mmCIF file of C-alpha atoms in Angstrom:
data_model
loop_
_atom_site.group_PDB
_atom_site.id
_atom_site.type_symbol
_atom_site.label_atom_id
_atom_site.label_comp_id
_atom_site.label_asym_id
_atom_site.label_seq_id
_atom_site.Cartn_x
_atom_site.Cartn_y
_atom_site.Cartn_z
ATOM 1 C CA MET A 18 0.001 0.004 0.001
ATOM 2 C CA ALA A 19 1.467 3.343 -1.052
ATOM 3 C CA LYS A 20 0.881 5.036 2.285
ATOM 4 C CA ARG A 21 4.492 5.789 2.993
ATOM 5 C CA ASP A 22 5.864 9.277 2.442
ATOM 6 C CA ARG A 23 7.586 8.233 -0.766
ATOM 7 C CA ASP A 24 9.432 11.399 -1.705
ATOM 8 C CA VAL A 25 11.049 11.940 1.684
ATOM 9 C CA VAL A 26 11.895 8.303 2.229
ATOM 10 C CA GLN A 27 13.394 7.800 -1.153
ATOM 11 C CA SER A 28 15.459 10.910 -0.712
ATOM 12 C CA ALA A 29 16.611 9.718 2.670
ATOM 13 C CA LEU A 30 17.480 6.231 1.442
ATOM 14 C CA THR A 31 19.617 7.498 -1.425
ATOM 15 C CA VAL A 32 23.124 6.006 -1.203
ATOM 16 C CA LEU A 33 25.804 8.266 0.193
ATOM 17 C CA THR A 34 27.886 10.077 -2.440
ATOM 18 C CA SER A 35 30.078 7.544 -4.196
ATOM 19 C CA ALA A 36 33.685 7.299 -3.115
ATOM 20 C CA ALA A 37 34.669 7.287 -6.758
ATOM 21 C CA MET A 38 36.579 10.422 -7.724
ATOM 22 C CA ALA A 39 37.487 10.912 -4.055
ATOM 23 C CA LEU A 40 40.943 9.375 -3.859
ATOM 24 C CA PRO A 41 43.501 9.443 -5.286
ATOM 25 C CA GLY A 42 42.187 11.654 -8.124
ATOM 26 C CA VAL A 43 39.102 13.247 -9.596
ATOM 27 C CA SER A 44 39.127 12.286 -13.269
ATOM 28 C CA ARG A 45 35.904 11.293 -15.064
ATOM 29 C CA ALA A 46 37.029 9.096 -17.950
ATOM 30 C CA ILE A 47 34.423 6.875 -19.618
ATOM 31 C CA THR A 48 35.764 3.358 -19.241
ATOM 32 C CA PRO A 49 33.984 -0.018 -19.148
ATOM 33 C CA PRO A 50 34.228 -2.096 -15.974
ATOM 34 C CA GLU A 51 37.114 -4.564 -15.980
ATOM 35 C CA LYS A 52 35.678 -7.175 -13.578
ATOM 36 C CA PRO A 53 32.251 -8.291 -12.404
ATOM 37 C CA GLU A 54 31.182 -6.578 -9.195
ATOM 38 C CA LEU A 55 28.493 -7.572 -6.707
ATOM 39 C CA SER A 56 27.306 -5.308 -3.900
ATOM 40 C CA PHE A 57 24.728 -5.631 -1.132
ATOM 41 C CA ARG A 58 23.436 -3.087 1.333
ATOM 42 C CA TRP A 59 20.970 -3.292 4.219
ATOM 43 C CA GLU A 60 19.442 -0.080 5.552
ATOM 44 C CA MET A 61 17.297 0.581 8.579
ATOM 45 C CA TYR A 62 15.230 3.787 8.411
ATOM 46 C CA ASN A 63 13.698 4.848 11.731
ATOM 47 C CA GLU A 64 11.530 7.903 12.370
ATOM 48 C CA ASP A 65 11.453 9.522 15.796
ATOM 49 C CA ILE A 66 8.366 9.500 18.000
ATOM 50 C CA THR A 67 5.706 12.160 17.323
ATOM 51 C CA SER A 68 5.349 13.951 20.671
ATOM 52 C CA GLU A 69 2.012 14.187 22.456
ATOM 53 C CA GLU A 70 2.109 17.965 21.887
ATOM 54 C CA ASN A 71 1.979 17.556 18.104
ATOM 55 C CA ASN A 72 -0.645 14.842 17.623
ATOM 56 C CA ASN A 73 -4.379 14.660 18.216
ATOM 57 C CA ALA A 74 -4.196 11.510 20.345
ATOM 58 C CA GLN A 75 -2.133 13.457 22.924
ATOM 59 C CA VAL A 76 0.140 10.492 23.590
ATOM 60 C CA PRO A 77 3.586 9.800 22.120
ATOM 61 C CA PHE A 78 3.180 7.990 18.768
ATOM 62 C CA ASN A 79 5.695 5.672 17.126
ATOM 63 C CA ARG A 80 6.146 6.539 13.470
ATOM 64 C CA TYR A 81 7.504 4.773 10.409
ATOM 65 C CA ASP A 82 10.192 2.087 10.164
ATOM 66 C CA ILE A 83 11.672 0.662 6.975
ATOM 67 C CA ASP A 84 14.080 -2.213 6.429
ATOM 68 C CA ALA A 85 15.614 -2.094 2.950
ATOM 69 C CA TYR A 86 17.802 -4.582 1.110
ATOM 70 C CA TYR A 87 19.679 -3.550 -2.024
ATOM 71 C CA PHE A 88 21.494 -5.848 -4.474
ATOM 72 C CA HIS A 89 23.553 -4.576 -7.413
ATOM 73 C CA LEU A 90 25.475 -6.550 -10.028
ATOM 74 C CA VAL A 91 27.849 -5.200 -12.716
ATOM 75 C CA LEU A 92 28.761 -7.596 -15.543
ATOM 76 C CA PRO A 93 31.327 -6.662 -18.206
ATOM 77 C CA TYR A 94 30.442 -8.591 -21.353
ATOM 78 C CA SER A 95 33.160 -7.425 -23.721
ATOM 79 C CA GLU A 96 35.469 -4.477 -24.287
ATOM 80 C CA LYS A 97 32.510 -2.477 -25.601
ATOM 81 C CA LEU A 98 29.506 -3.799 -23.660
ATOM 82 C CA SER A 99 28.520 -4.152 -20.006
ATOM 83 C CA PHE A 100 25.315 -4.865 -18.095
ATOM 84 C CA THR A 101 23.994 -4.000 -14.663
ATOM 85 C CA ALA A 102 21.156 -5.523 -12.646
ATOM 86 C CA SER A 103 19.615 -4.242 -9.409
ATOM 87 C CA MET A 104 16.986 -5.467 -6.974
ATOM 88 C CA ASP A 105 15.635 -3.429 -4.064
ATOM 89 C CA TYR A 106 13.328 -4.908 -1.440
ATOM 90 C CA GLU A 107 11.757 -2.835 1.351
ATOM 91 C CA THR A 108 9.416 -3.707 4.214
ATOM 92 C CA MET A 109 7.524 -0.812 5.820
ATOM 93 C CA SER A 110 5.431 -0.606 8.988
ATOM 94 C CA GLY A 111 4.180 1.927 11.522
ATOM 95 C CA ALA A 112 2.011 5.035 11.585
ATOM 96 C CA THR A 113 1.962 7.840 9.065
ATOM 97 C CA PRO A 114 0.237 11.280 8.964
ATOM 98 C CA TRP A 115 -3.412 11.188 7.883
ATOM 99 C CA TYR A 116 -4.529 14.807 8.191
ATOM 100 C CA VAL A 117 -3.859 17.911 10.291
ATOM 101 C CA THR A 118 -6.463 19.689 12.394
ATOM 102 C CA ARG A 119 -6.774 22.626 14.792
ATOM 103 C CA ASN A 120 -6.116 22.196 18.499
ATOM 104 C CA ASN A 121 -9.359 22.648 20.444
ATOM 105 C CA ASP A 122 -7.685 24.571 23.261
ATOM 106 C CA ASP A 123 -5.404 26.718 21.077
ATOM 107 C CA PRO A 124 -6.958 27.718 17.712
ATOM 108 C CA GLU A 125 -3.571 28.913 16.434
ATOM 109 C CA LYS A 126 -1.961 25.529 16.951
ATOM 110 C CA ALA A 127 -2.105 22.621 14.474
ATOM 111 C CA GLU A 128 -1.860 18.969 15.442
ATOM 112 C CA VAL A 129 -1.506 15.885 13.307
ATOM 113 C CA VAL A 130 -3.844 12.893 13.235
ATOM 114 C CA LEU A 131 -1.947 9.686 12.491
ATOM 115 C CA THR A 132 -3.187 6.490 10.898
ATOM 116 C CA GLY A 133 -2.169 4.376 13.887
ATOM 117 C CA ALA A 134 0.200 1.448 13.632
ATOM 118 C CA SER A 135 -1.802 -0.028 10.757
ATOM 119 C CA VAL A 136 0.498 0.670 7.834
ATOM 120 C CA ASP A 137 2.209 -2.521 6.684
ATOM 121 C CA ASP A 138 3.607 -2.811 3.198
ATOM 122 C CA GLU A 139 6.480 -4.042 1.083
ATOM 123 C CA ARG A 140 8.050 -2.887 -2.167
ATOM 124 C CA LEU A 141 10.068 -4.774 -4.776
ATOM 125 C CA ASP A 142 12.019 -2.880 -7.428
ATOM 126 C CA VAL A 143 13.888 -4.694 -10.224
ATOM 127 C CA SER A 144 15.894 -2.825 -12.859
ATOM 128 C CA GLY A 145 18.644 -3.320 -15.380
ATOM 129 C CA SER A 146 20.733 -1.476 -17.926
ATOM 130 C CA GLY A 147 23.113 -2.069 -20.774
ATOM 131 C CA THR A 148 25.969 0.245 -21.794
ATOM 132 C CA TYR A 149 27.727 0.262 -25.146
ATOM 133 C CA TYR A 150 31.134 1.984 -25.222
ATOM 134 C CA ILE A 151 32.638 3.764 -28.194
ATOM 135 C CA ASP A 152 36.068 5.387 -28.497
ATOM 136 C CA GLU A 153 35.054 8.618 -26.774
ATOM 137 C CA GLY A 154 31.712 7.932 -25.177
ATOM 138 C CA ALA A 155 29.020 5.532 -24.120
ATOM 139 C CA LEU A 156 25.293 4.893 -24.688
ATOM 140 C CA THR A 157 23.124 3.422 -21.899
ATOM 141 C CA VAL A 158 19.609 2.000 -22.087
ATOM 142 C CA SER A 159 17.823 1.197 -18.810
ATOM 143 C CA GLY A 160 14.447 0.037 -17.535
ATOM 144 C CA GLY A 161 12.716 -1.460 -14.550
ATOM 145 C CA THR A 162 9.557 -1.977 -12.529
ATOM 146 C CA SER A 163 8.526 -1.229 -8.953
ATOM 147 C CA ARG A 164 5.622 -2.941 -7.225
ATOM 148 C CA GLU A 165 3.722 -2.493 -3.983
ATOM 149 C CA GLU A 166 0.367 -3.827 -2.852
ATOM 150 C CA ASP A 167 -1.483 -0.936 -4.470
ATOM 151 C CA TYR A 168 1.147 0.531 -6.801
ATOM 152 C CA VAL A 169 2.863 -0.562 -9.997
ATOM 153 C CA SER A 170 5.438 1.529 -11.817
ATOM 154 C CA LEU A 171 7.233 0.926 -15.123
ATOM 155 C CA TYR A 172 10.181 3.143 -15.974
ATOM 156 C CA GLY A 173 13.034 3.448 -18.412
ATOM 157 C CA GLY A 174 15.490 5.768 -20.011
ATOM 158 C CA VAL A 175 18.262 6.382 -22.540
ATOM 159 C CA SER A 176 21.437 8.398 -21.840
ATOM 160 C CA ALA A 177 24.638 9.204 -23.656
ATOM 161 C CA ALA A 178 28.038 10.543 -22.591
ATOM 162 C CA LEU A 179 30.768 11.925 -24.855
ATOM 163 C CA GLU A 180 34.324 13.015 -24.158
ATOM 164 C CA PHE A 181 35.857 16.166 -25.634
ATOM 165 C CA TYR A 182 39.138 18.043 -25.533
ATOM 166 C CA ASP A 183 41.397 15.104 -24.761
ATOM 167 C CA LYS A 184 38.945 13.724 -22.152
ATOM 168 C CA HIS A 185 38.957 16.982 -20.164
ATOM 169 C CA VAL A 186 35.240 17.536 -20.770
ATOM 170 C CA VAL A 187 32.472 14.964 -20.582
ATOM 171 C CA GLY A 188 28.996 15.885 -21.859
ATOM 172 C CA ASP A 189 25.891 13.991 -20.651
ATOM 173 C CA ILE A 190 22.352 13.928 -21.964
ATOM 174 C CA GLY A 191 19.479 11.648 -21.086
ATOM 175 C CA VAL A 192 15.737 11.129 -21.241
ATOM 176 C CA SER A 193 13.610 9.008 -18.917
ATOM 177 C CA PHE A 194 9.995 8.140 -18.412
ATOM 178 C CA SER A 195 7.686 6.357 -15.983
ATOM 179 C CA SER A 196 4.117 5.080 -16.074
ATOM 180 C CA ASP A 197 2.395 4.337 -12.760
ATOM 181 C CA LYS A 198 -0.866 2.629 -11.853
ATOM 182 C CA LEU A 199 -2.517 3.056 -8.455
ATOM 183 C CA SER A 200 -5.253 0.910 -6.885
ATOM 184 C CA PRO A 201 -5.626 2.248 -3.311
ATOM 185 C CA THR A 202 -6.677 -0.233 -0.679
ATOM 186 C CA PRO A 203 -10.139 0.400 0.801
ATOM 187 C CA SER A 204 -10.116 1.835 4.307
ATOM 188 C CA SER A 205 -10.873 -0.495 7.222
ATOM 189 C CA ILE A 206 -12.519 2.347 9.182
ATOM 190 C CA PRO A 207 -15.515 4.570 8.313
ATOM 191 C CA LEU A 208 -14.541 7.571 6.180
ATOM 192 C CA PRO A 209 -16.185 11.014 6.167
ATOM 193 C CA ILE A 210 -18.677 11.989 3.478
ATOM 194 C CA GLY A 211 -16.064 14.198 1.809
ATOM 195 C CA ASP A 212 -13.597 11.339 1.414
ATOM 196 C CA ARG A 213 -13.489 10.466 -2.273
ATOM 197 C CA ARG A 214 -10.743 7.881 -2.321
ATOM 198 C CA VAL A 215 -10.082 6.759 -5.881
ATOM 199 C CA ILE A 216 -10.409 3.108 -6.866
ATOM 200 C CA ASP A 217 -7.988 3.223 -9.796
ATOM 201 C CA ALA A 218 -5.750 6.005 -11.051
ATOM 202 C CA SER A 219 -2.668 6.545 -13.146
ATOM 203 C CA LYS A 220 0.128 9.036 -13.583
ATOM 204 C CA SER A 221 3.162 9.409 -15.809
ATOM 205 C CA SER A 222 6.345 11.435 -16.054
ATOM 206 C CA ALA A 223 8.950 12.366 -18.629
ATOM 207 C CA SER A 224 12.329 13.926 -17.855
ATOM 208 C CA LEU A 225 15.183 15.452 -19.787
ATOM 209 C CA TYR A 226 18.695 15.885 -18.350
ATOM 210 C CA ALA A 227 21.770 17.601 -19.821
ATOM 211 C CA GLY A 228 25.086 18.464 -18.215
ATOM 212 C CA PHE A 229 28.863 18.358 -18.407
ATOM 213 C CA THR A 230 31.924 17.623 -16.294
ATOM 214 C CA GLN A 231 35.022 19.772 -16.696
ATOM 215 C CA VAL A 232 38.469 18.747 -15.484
ATOM 216 C CA LEU A 233 39.832 22.039 -14.099
ATOM 217 C CA ASN A 234 43.300 20.675 -13.357
ATOM 218 C CA ARG A 235 44.852 17.456 -12.155
ATOM 219 C CA ILE A 236 43.271 17.796 -8.652
ATOM 220 C CA SER A 237 39.831 19.278 -9.274
ATOM 221 C CA THR A 238 36.696 18.952 -11.406
ATOM 222 C CA TYR A 239 33.450 20.862 -11.790
ATOM 223 C CA GLN A 240 30.144 19.386 -12.899
ATOM 224 C CA MET A 241 26.919 21.152 -13.855
ATOM 225 C CA GLY A 242 23.621 19.638 -14.879
ATOM 226 C CA MET A 243 20.029 20.691 -15.492
ATOM 227 C CA SER A 244 16.884 18.605 -15.618
ATOM 228 C CA TYR A 245 13.282 19.304 -16.561
ATOM 229 C CA THR A 246 10.489 16.907 -15.582
ATOM 230 C CA VAL A 247 6.788 16.934 -16.418
ATOM 231 C CA ARG A 248 4.422 14.805 -14.311
ATOM 232 C CA THR A 249 0.781 14.378 -15.290
ATOM 233 C CA GLY A 250 -2.220 12.411 -14.029
ATOM 234 C CA PHE A 251 -3.288 11.637 -10.486
ATOM 235 C CA LEU A 252 -0.632 13.381 -8.343
ATOM 236 C CA SER A 253 -2.529 13.453 -5.046
ATOM 237 C CA ASP A 254 -1.947 11.018 -2.192
ATOM 238 C CA PRO A 255 -5.143 8.906 -2.050
ATOM 239 C CA TYR A 256 -4.652 8.215 1.675
ATOM 240 C CA LYS A 257 -4.238 11.795 2.908
ATOM 241 C CA GLU A 258 -7.041 14.127 3.892
ATOM 242 C CA VAL A 259 -7.458 17.808 4.759
ATOM 243 C CA ALA A 260 -9.471 19.387 7.579
ATOM 244 C CA ILE A 261 -11.660 22.408 6.799
ATOM 245 C CA ILE A 262 -12.952 24.476 9.738
ATOM 246 C CA GLY A 263 -16.321 26.078 8.953
ATOM 247 C CA ASP A 264 -17.758 29.410 10.124
ATOM 248 C CA THR A 265 -19.530 27.703 13.010
ATOM 249 C CA ASN A 266 -16.281 26.016 14.088
ATOM 250 C CA SER A 267 -17.473 22.765 12.567
ATOM 251 C CA LEU A 268 -14.860 20.437 11.089
ATOM 252 C CA GLN A 269 -15.180 18.589 7.814
ATOM 253 C CA ARG A 270 -12.620 16.284 6.200
ATOM 254 C CA PHE A 271 -12.040 15.827 2.498
ATOM 255 C CA THR A 272 -9.577 13.819 0.435
ATOM 256 C CA GLU A 273 -6.688 16.075 -0.561
ATOM 257 C CA ALA A 274 -6.667 17.443 -4.116
ATOM 258 C CA ARG A 275 -3.533 18.487 -6.009
ATOM 259 C CA PRO A 276 -3.095 19.772 -9.573
ATOM 260 C CA ASP A 277 -2.917 17.084 -12.254
ATOM 261 C CA ASP A 278 0.311 18.415 -13.705
ATOM 262 C CA ARG A 279 3.660 19.330 -12.182
ATOM 263 C CA LYS A 280 6.569 20.872 -14.054
ATOM 264 C CA GLN A 281 9.883 20.573 -12.198
ATOM 265 C CA PHE A 282 13.251 22.211 -12.869
ATOM 266 C CA ALA A 283 16.536 21.383 -11.127
ATOM 267 C CA TRP A 284 19.986 22.908 -11.526
ATOM 268 C CA THR A 285 22.910 21.093 -9.917
ATOM 269 C CA HIS A 286 26.555 22.065 -9.370
ATOM 270 C CA ARG A 287 29.274 19.733 -8.054
ATOM 271 C CA TYR A 288 32.877 20.539 -7.219
ATOM 272 C CA ARG A 289 35.555 17.959 -6.409
ATOM 273 C CA LEU A 290 38.980 18.805 -4.993
ATOM 274 C CA TYR A 291 41.804 16.469 -4.043
ATOM 275 C CA LEU A 292 44.192 17.789 -1.385
ATOM 276 C CA GLU A 293 47.390 15.912 -2.140
ATOM 277 C CA GLU A 294 49.370 16.790 0.989
ATOM 278 C CA SER A 295 46.721 15.461 3.379
ATOM 279 C CA GLY A 296 45.366 12.707 1.123
ATOM 280 C CA THR A 297 41.870 14.175 1.505
ATOM 281 C CA ALA A 298 39.165 14.913 -1.070
ATOM 282 C CA PHE A 299 36.440 17.554 -0.706
ATOM 283 C CA HIS A 300 33.025 17.176 -2.351
ATOM 284 C CA GLY A 301 30.840 20.279 -2.507
ATOM 285 C CA ASP A 302 27.344 20.189 -4.085
ATOM 286 C CA TYR A 303 24.577 22.723 -4.586
ATOM 287 C CA ARG A 304 21.129 22.098 -6.087
ATOM 288 C CA TYR A 305 18.357 24.566 -6.902
ATOM 289 C CA TYR A 306 14.825 23.280 -7.529
ATOM 290 C CA SER A 307 11.541 24.931 -8.510
ATOM 291 C CA ASP A 308 8.159 23.858 -9.885
ATOM 292 C CA ASN A 309 4.808 25.268 -10.925
ATOM 293 C CA TRP A 310 3.307 24.504 -7.502
ATOM 294 C CA SER A 311 5.390 27.475 -6.208
ATOM 295 C CA ILE A 312 7.793 25.162 -4.372
ATOM 296 C CA SER A 313 11.437 26.172 -4.536
ATOM 297 C CA SER A 314 14.328 24.638 -2.625
ATOM 298 C CA HIS A 315 18.056 24.921 -2.058
ATOM 299 C CA THR A 316 20.314 22.011 -1.105
ATOM 300 C CA MET A 317 23.934 22.471 0.014
ATOM 301 C CA ASP A 318 26.053 19.419 0.672
ATOM 302 C CA GLY A 319 29.661 19.099 1.744
ATOM 303 C CA ALA A 320 31.778 16.050 2.533
ATOM 304 C CA LEU A 321 35.396 15.166 3.268
ATOM 305 C CA TYR A 322 36.912 11.851 2.119
ATOM 306 C CA ARG A 323 40.079 10.537 3.729
ATOM 307 C CA ARG A 324 41.833 7.286 2.868
ATOM 308 C CA ARG A 325 44.367 5.690 5.145
ATOM 309 C CA ASN A 326 45.824 2.525 3.643
ATOM 310 C CA ASP A 327 42.799 0.250 3.045
ATOM 311 C CA ILE A 328 40.253 2.334 5.009
ATOM 312 C CA LEU A 329 38.116 5.153 3.577
ATOM 313 C CA LEU A 330 36.445 7.562 6.038
ATOM 314 C CA VAL A 331 33.770 10.072 5.040
ATOM 315 C CA GLY A 332 32.069 12.825 7.010
ATOM 316 C CA GLY A 333 29.339 14.956 5.503
ATOM 317 C CA LEU A 334 26.811 17.690 6.226
ATOM 318 C CA ARG A 335 23.707 18.594 4.185
ATOM 319 C CA TYR A 336 21.415 21.628 4.552
ATOM 320 C CA TYR A 337 18.043 21.829 2.797
ATOM 321 C CA THR A 338 15.423 24.577 2.770
ATOM 322 C CA GLN A 339 12.091 24.678 0.950
ATOM 323 C CA ASP A 340 9.236 27.107 0.300
ATOM 324 C CA GLY A 341 5.783 25.525 0.503
ATOM 325 C CA ALA A 342 3.243 24.930 -2.282
ATOM 326 C CA ASP A 343 0.820 27.785 -2.922
ATOM 327 C CA PHE A 344 -2.183 25.584 -2.052
ATOM 328 C CA TYR A 345 -0.686 24.055 1.112
ATOM 329 C CA GLU A 346 -2.153 24.798 4.557
ATOM 330 C CA PRO A 347 -1.858 22.832 7.804
ATOM 331 C CA PHE A 348 -5.661 23.114 7.942
ATOM 332 C CA TYR A 349 -8.170 25.306 6.150
ATOM 333 C CA VAL A 350 -10.738 27.816 7.435
ATOM 334 C CA GLY A 351 -13.851 28.494 5.383
ATOM 335 C CA GLN A 352 -15.931 26.367 3.055
ATOM 336 C CA TYR A 353 -14.883 23.556 0.742
ATOM 337 C CA VAL A 354 -14.915 24.690 -2.902
ATOM 338 C CA GLU A 355 -15.122 22.029 -5.597
ATOM 339 C CA GLY A 356 -12.225 22.363 -8.030
ATOM 340 C CA ASN A 357 -9.846 24.085 -5.594
ATOM 341 C CA PHE A 358 -6.588 22.448 -4.543
ATOM 342 C CA TYR A 359 -6.048 21.323 -0.953
ATOM 343 C CA SER A 360 -3.176 19.534 0.776
ATOM 344 C CA SER A 361 -1.801 19.377 4.322
ATOM 345 C CA ASP A 362 1.003 16.999 3.349
ATOM 346 C CA TYR A 363 4.089 18.195 5.225
ATOM 347 C CA ARG A 364 6.253 17.428 2.207
ATOM 348 C CA LEU A 365 4.616 20.418 0.524
ATOM 349 C CA SER A 366 5.132 22.797 3.492
ATOM 350 C CA ASP A 367 7.800 25.365 4.345
ATOM 351 C CA PHE A 368 10.625 23.621 6.184
ATOM 352 C CA SER A 369 14.376 23.312 6.521
ATOM 353 C CA SER A 370 16.546 20.386 7.528
ATOM 354 C CA LEU A 371 20.098 19.589 8.541
ATOM 355 C CA SER A 372 21.618 16.121 8.295
ATOM 356 C CA TRP A 373 24.950 14.705 9.400
ATOM 357 C CA ARG A 374 26.455 11.517 8.062
ATOM 358 C CA VAL A 375 29.498 9.337 8.594
ATOM 359 C CA HIS A 376 30.620 6.570 6.268
ATOM 360 C CA ALA A 377 33.447 4.037 6.433
ATOM 361 C CA GLU A 378 34.806 1.442 4.008
ATOM 362 C CA LYS A 379 37.346 -1.264 4.768
ATOM 363 C CA GLU A 380 39.050 -3.242 2.021
ATOM 364 C CA PHE A 381 39.798 -6.936 2.459
ATOM 365 C CA ASN A 382 40.978 -9.553 -0.034
ATOM 366 C CA GLY A 383 38.800 -8.822 -3.062
ATOM 367 C CA TRP A 384 35.894 -7.237 -1.221
ATOM 368 C CA THR A 385 34.989 -4.109 0.741
ATOM 369 C CA GLY A 386 32.903 -3.789 3.927
ATOM 370 C CA ILE A 387 30.737 -0.649 4.218
ATOM 371 C CA VAL A 388 28.917 0.989 7.132
ATOM 372 C CA SER A 389 27.266 4.401 7.313
ATOM 373 C CA TYR A 390 24.948 6.399 9.576
ATOM 374 C CA GLU A 391 22.862 9.508 8.925
ATOM 375 C CA LEU A 392 20.981 11.708 11.376
ATOM 376 C CA TYR A 393 18.289 14.071 10.040
ATOM 377 C CA ASP A 394 16.847 17.093 11.930
ATOM 378 C CA VAL A 395 13.963 19.098 10.455
ATOM 379 C CA ASP A 396 12.251 22.358 11.429
ATOM 380 C CA GLY A 397 9.013 23.834 10.119
ATOM 381 C CA ASP A 398 5.434 24.772 10.931
ATOM 382 C CA SER A 399 3.798 21.382 10.167
ATOM 383 C CA PRO A 400 3.287 19.138 13.223
ATOM 384 C CA ALA A 401 3.769 16.123 10.917
ATOM 385 C CA LEU A 402 7.441 16.916 10.268
ATOM 386 C CA ILE A 403 9.673 14.298 11.804
ATOM 387 C CA ASP A 404 13.357 13.628 12.513
ATOM 388 C CA PHE A 405 14.815 10.293 11.530
ATOM 389 C CA ASP A 406 18.040 8.311 11.293
ATOM 390 C CA ILE A 407 19.414 5.729 8.869
ATOM 391 C CA LEU A 408 21.866 2.909 9.574
ATOM 392 C CA SER A 409 23.400 1.174 6.554
ATOM 393 C CA VAL A 410 25.631 -1.903 6.407
ATOM 394 C CA GLY A 411 26.858 -3.610 3.248
ATOM 395 C CA PHE A 412 29.671 -4.955 1.137
ATOM 396 C CA SER A 413 30.929 -5.001 -2.439
ATOM 397 C CA MET A 414 33.211 -7.512 -4.096
ATOM 398 C CA THR A 415 34.934 -7.959 -7.439
ATOM 399 C CA TYR A 416 35.872 -11.308 -8.923
#
């Protein structure tokens, strides 16, 4: 069941920045893999407790937990062709925000109503790609499918990379698409009259990316990329509601309603610097995002990579800030108007976050052990916002 807060979770479960280009150099040559490589990672995502001050039940509430298992295989086939295969499996359980309402004792305060510990789901994602290498470039075709109890997604893409100026510049361009089908599970509890949960729905997306990587000198590179994505169809969350407070202080609940199109633009900058004297590499990233829902965001990310013999240590810090959607409110005051947009989803609110992460890799005979930990703190006006942490353990091996 697609009840989980997909955008935040997926962002949180993204693998830490690759150690490639960290040590001992920062070059970006397009070369096929020389040996098969197998990697596995287990991640435990754990949200903090929602305090009694922020939820309608007025008792501490356990939130969402996810156990995720990731498998990745790289297979060189020839000097000009390689394949990759990936499988991701996640199990999810706990409580998630349902809607936000006004506190009876303090009309200026909002409090979240949670689903209770009834959310229990699993997701399986299988994907693959093939890359064909030419003298100064590569072409990649990829595709996959993701399935949950009430959600099926098919996706794919084509990308190309070319080297210029004696391999000092690499240009990238790519297109991708997805087609999703939703069949929300009927509620096990009575729903209000205004709840219009869909039975079947669909959505799709198409994205274009273009960018380049420039070798500045033998110890530093700069990368810039831009992407434009168009999403159409049913973009609301079928399980989330909004509370509307009437003139007589009455409360009505309705299924949230979002626009059926979303146009998203992102502009990313990455800088890599290798400090030879200390054997340390610095990664600095910045990303600007905006869309036609009036959401804009800034992400700043910095990390230091240090290798000592067969051990790689990484420490990183990420800051994120976001302006909310123009139709977002924690709760609404007035009358429901058919055709208007309503959402109290905290992912569409104003908020900022700060996350710290540490990452370590240890090389053994032919394989590498990996462990990482991330702690996420968030601040904003939605009572549904939540801190979380992620523990990740895994390995990779070549043979």
